[in-house]
mmCIF file of C-alpha atoms in Angstrom:
data_model
loop_
_atom_site.group_PDB
_atom_site.id
_atom_site.type_symbol
_atom_site.label_atom_id
_atom_site.label_comp_id
_atom_site.label_asym_id
_atom_site.label_seq_id
_atom_site.Cartn_x
_atom_site.Cartn_y
_atom_site.Cartn_z
ATOM 1 C CA MET A 10 71.547 -22.413 -67.990
ATOM 2 C CA ASN A 11 74.106 -21.933 -65.244
ATOM 3 C CA ALA A 12 73.499 -19.938 -62.066
ATOM 4 C CA GLY A 13 75.662 -17.029 -63.230
ATOM 5 C CA ARG A 14 73.719 -16.509 -66.454
ATOM 6 C CA ALA A 15 70.375 -16.887 -64.672
ATOM 7 C CA SER A 16 71.510 -14.381 -62.073
ATOM 8 C CA LEU A 17 72.504 -11.876 -64.770
ATOM 9 C CA ILE A 18 69.137 -12.201 -66.519
ATOM 10 C CA LEU A 19 67.305 -11.793 -63.217
ATOM 11 C CA LEU A 20 69.465 -8.771 -62.351
ATOM 12 C CA ILE A 21 68.572 -7.001 -65.599
ATOM 13 C CA GLY A 22 64.891 -7.827 -65.150
ATOM 14 C CA SER A 23 64.835 -6.738 -61.529
ATOM 15 C CA LEU A 24 66.583 -3.461 -62.357
ATOM 16 C CA ALA A 25 63.924 -2.755 -64.998
ATOM 17 C CA VAL A 26 61.111 -3.518 -62.536
ATOM 18 C CA THR A 27 62.875 -1.476 -59.850
ATOM 19 C CA PHE A 28 63.118 1.521 -62.170
ATOM 20 C CA LEU A 29 59.432 1.254 -63.116
ATOM 21 C CA MET A 30 58.331 0.988 -59.490
ATOM 22 C CA TRP A 31 60.529 3.955 -58.556
ATOM 23 C CA TYR A 32 59.117 5.937 -61.478
ATOM 24 C CA TRP A 33 55.543 5.175 -60.393
ATOM 25 C CA GLY A 34 56.363 6.069 -56.775
ATOM 26 C CA LEU A 35 55.766 2.633 -55.273
ATOM 27 C CA PRO A 36 57.693 2.100 -52.005
ATOM 28 C CA LEU A 37 58.603 -1.602 -52.416
ATOM 29 C CA PHE A 38 61.013 -1.269 -55.332
ATOM 30 C CA PHE A 39 64.082 -2.325 -53.324
ATOM 31 C CA LEU A 40 62.657 -5.839 -52.890
ATOM 32 C CA PHE A 41 63.363 -6.574 -56.537
ATOM 33 C CA LEU A 42 67.098 -6.006 -56.044
ATOM 34 C CA PHE A 43 67.250 -9.356 -54.219
ATOM 35 C CA VAL A 44 65.702 -11.370 -57.080
ATOM 36 C CA PRO A 45 69.120 -12.128 -58.732
ATOM 37 C CA LEU A 46 70.194 -13.966 -55.576
ATOM 38 C CA LEU A 47 67.458 -16.618 -55.933
ATOM 39 C CA PRO A 48 69.501 -19.094 -58.065
ATOM 40 C CA PHE A 49 72.156 -19.238 -55.346
ATOM 41 C CA LEU A 50 69.786 -19.993 -52.449
ATOM 42 C CA GLY A 51 68.919 -23.560 -53.409
ATOM 43 C CA ARG A 52 72.356 -24.734 -54.460
ATOM 44 C CA LYS A 53 73.401 -28.057 -53.010
ATOM 45 C CA THR A 54 77.030 -28.129 -51.962
ATOM 46 C CA SER A 55 79.126 -31.252 -51.861
ATOM 47 C CA ILE A 56 82.501 -31.709 -50.257
ATOM 48 C CA ARG A 57 85.299 -33.449 -52.133
ATOM 49 C CA ARG A 58 88.019 -35.191 -50.143
ATOM 50 C CA CYS A 59 91.400 -36.561 -51.131
ATOM 51 C CA PRO A 60 91.646 -40.212 -50.048
ATOM 52 C CA ALA A 61 95.451 -39.985 -49.846
ATOM 53 C CA CYS A 62 96.102 -36.857 -47.779
ATOM 54 C CA GLY A 63 92.654 -35.853 -46.464
ATOM 55 C CA TRP A 64 92.524 -32.428 -48.138
ATOM 56 C CA GLU A 65 88.911 -31.187 -48.478
ATOM 57 C CA THR A 66 87.231 -28.624 -50.707
ATOM 58 C CA SER A 67 83.743 -27.499 -51.635
ATOM 59 C CA GLY A 68 84.968 -25.926 -54.878
ATOM 60 C CA ASN A 69 85.114 -27.267 -58.431
ATOM 61 C CA GLU A 70 88.428 -29.075 -58.069
ATOM 62 C CA ARG A 71 88.478 -32.666 -59.310
ATOM 63 C CA TYR A 72 92.044 -33.547 -58.281
ATOM 64 C CA CYS A 73 94.046 -32.875 -55.134
ATOM 65 C CA PRO A 74 96.454 -29.943 -55.681
ATOM 66 C CA TYR A 75 99.074 -31.596 -53.470
ATOM 67 C CA ASP A 76 99.305 -35.150 -54.847
ATOM 68 C CA ALA A 77 97.039 -35.173 -57.978
ATOM 69 C CA THR A 78 94.809 -37.922 -56.582
ATOM 70 C CA PRO A 79 91.203 -37.864 -57.865
ATOM 71 C CA LEU A 80 88.927 -36.461 -55.168
ATOM 72 C CA GLU A 81 86.039 -38.476 -53.746
ATOM 73 C CA VAL A 82 82.651 -36.800 -53.299
ATOM 74 C CA ARG A 83 80.987 -37.005 -49.922
ATOM 75 C CA GLU A 84 77.725 -35.439 -48.840
ATOM 76 C CA PRO A 85 78.044 -32.865 -46.045
ATOM 77 C CA ASN A 86 76.557 -33.642 -42.645
ATOM 78 C CA HIS A 87 73.797 -31.450 -41.278
ATOM 79 C CA GLY A 88 76.347 -29.727 -39.023
ATOM 80 C CA ASP A 89 78.726 -28.919 -41.914
ATOM 81 C CA ARG A 90 78.395 -25.718 -43.899
#
């Protein structure tokens, strides 16, 4: 299951719980609105770099848009974000 689908399922579930808590008068119902963001918190990002021109991306690209060279994956340093 990808993060988008998991987020959608969690959103629907959290909206249902939020409505029930609001209906019962419980004050913490807004906490459940943040549940759909959980799949995105632990995502590991990698940086891809073109060995020919040095272009970098953290997206889903597999080839450099400038020279069509396959991108190499490198792990980000602790200072990179």
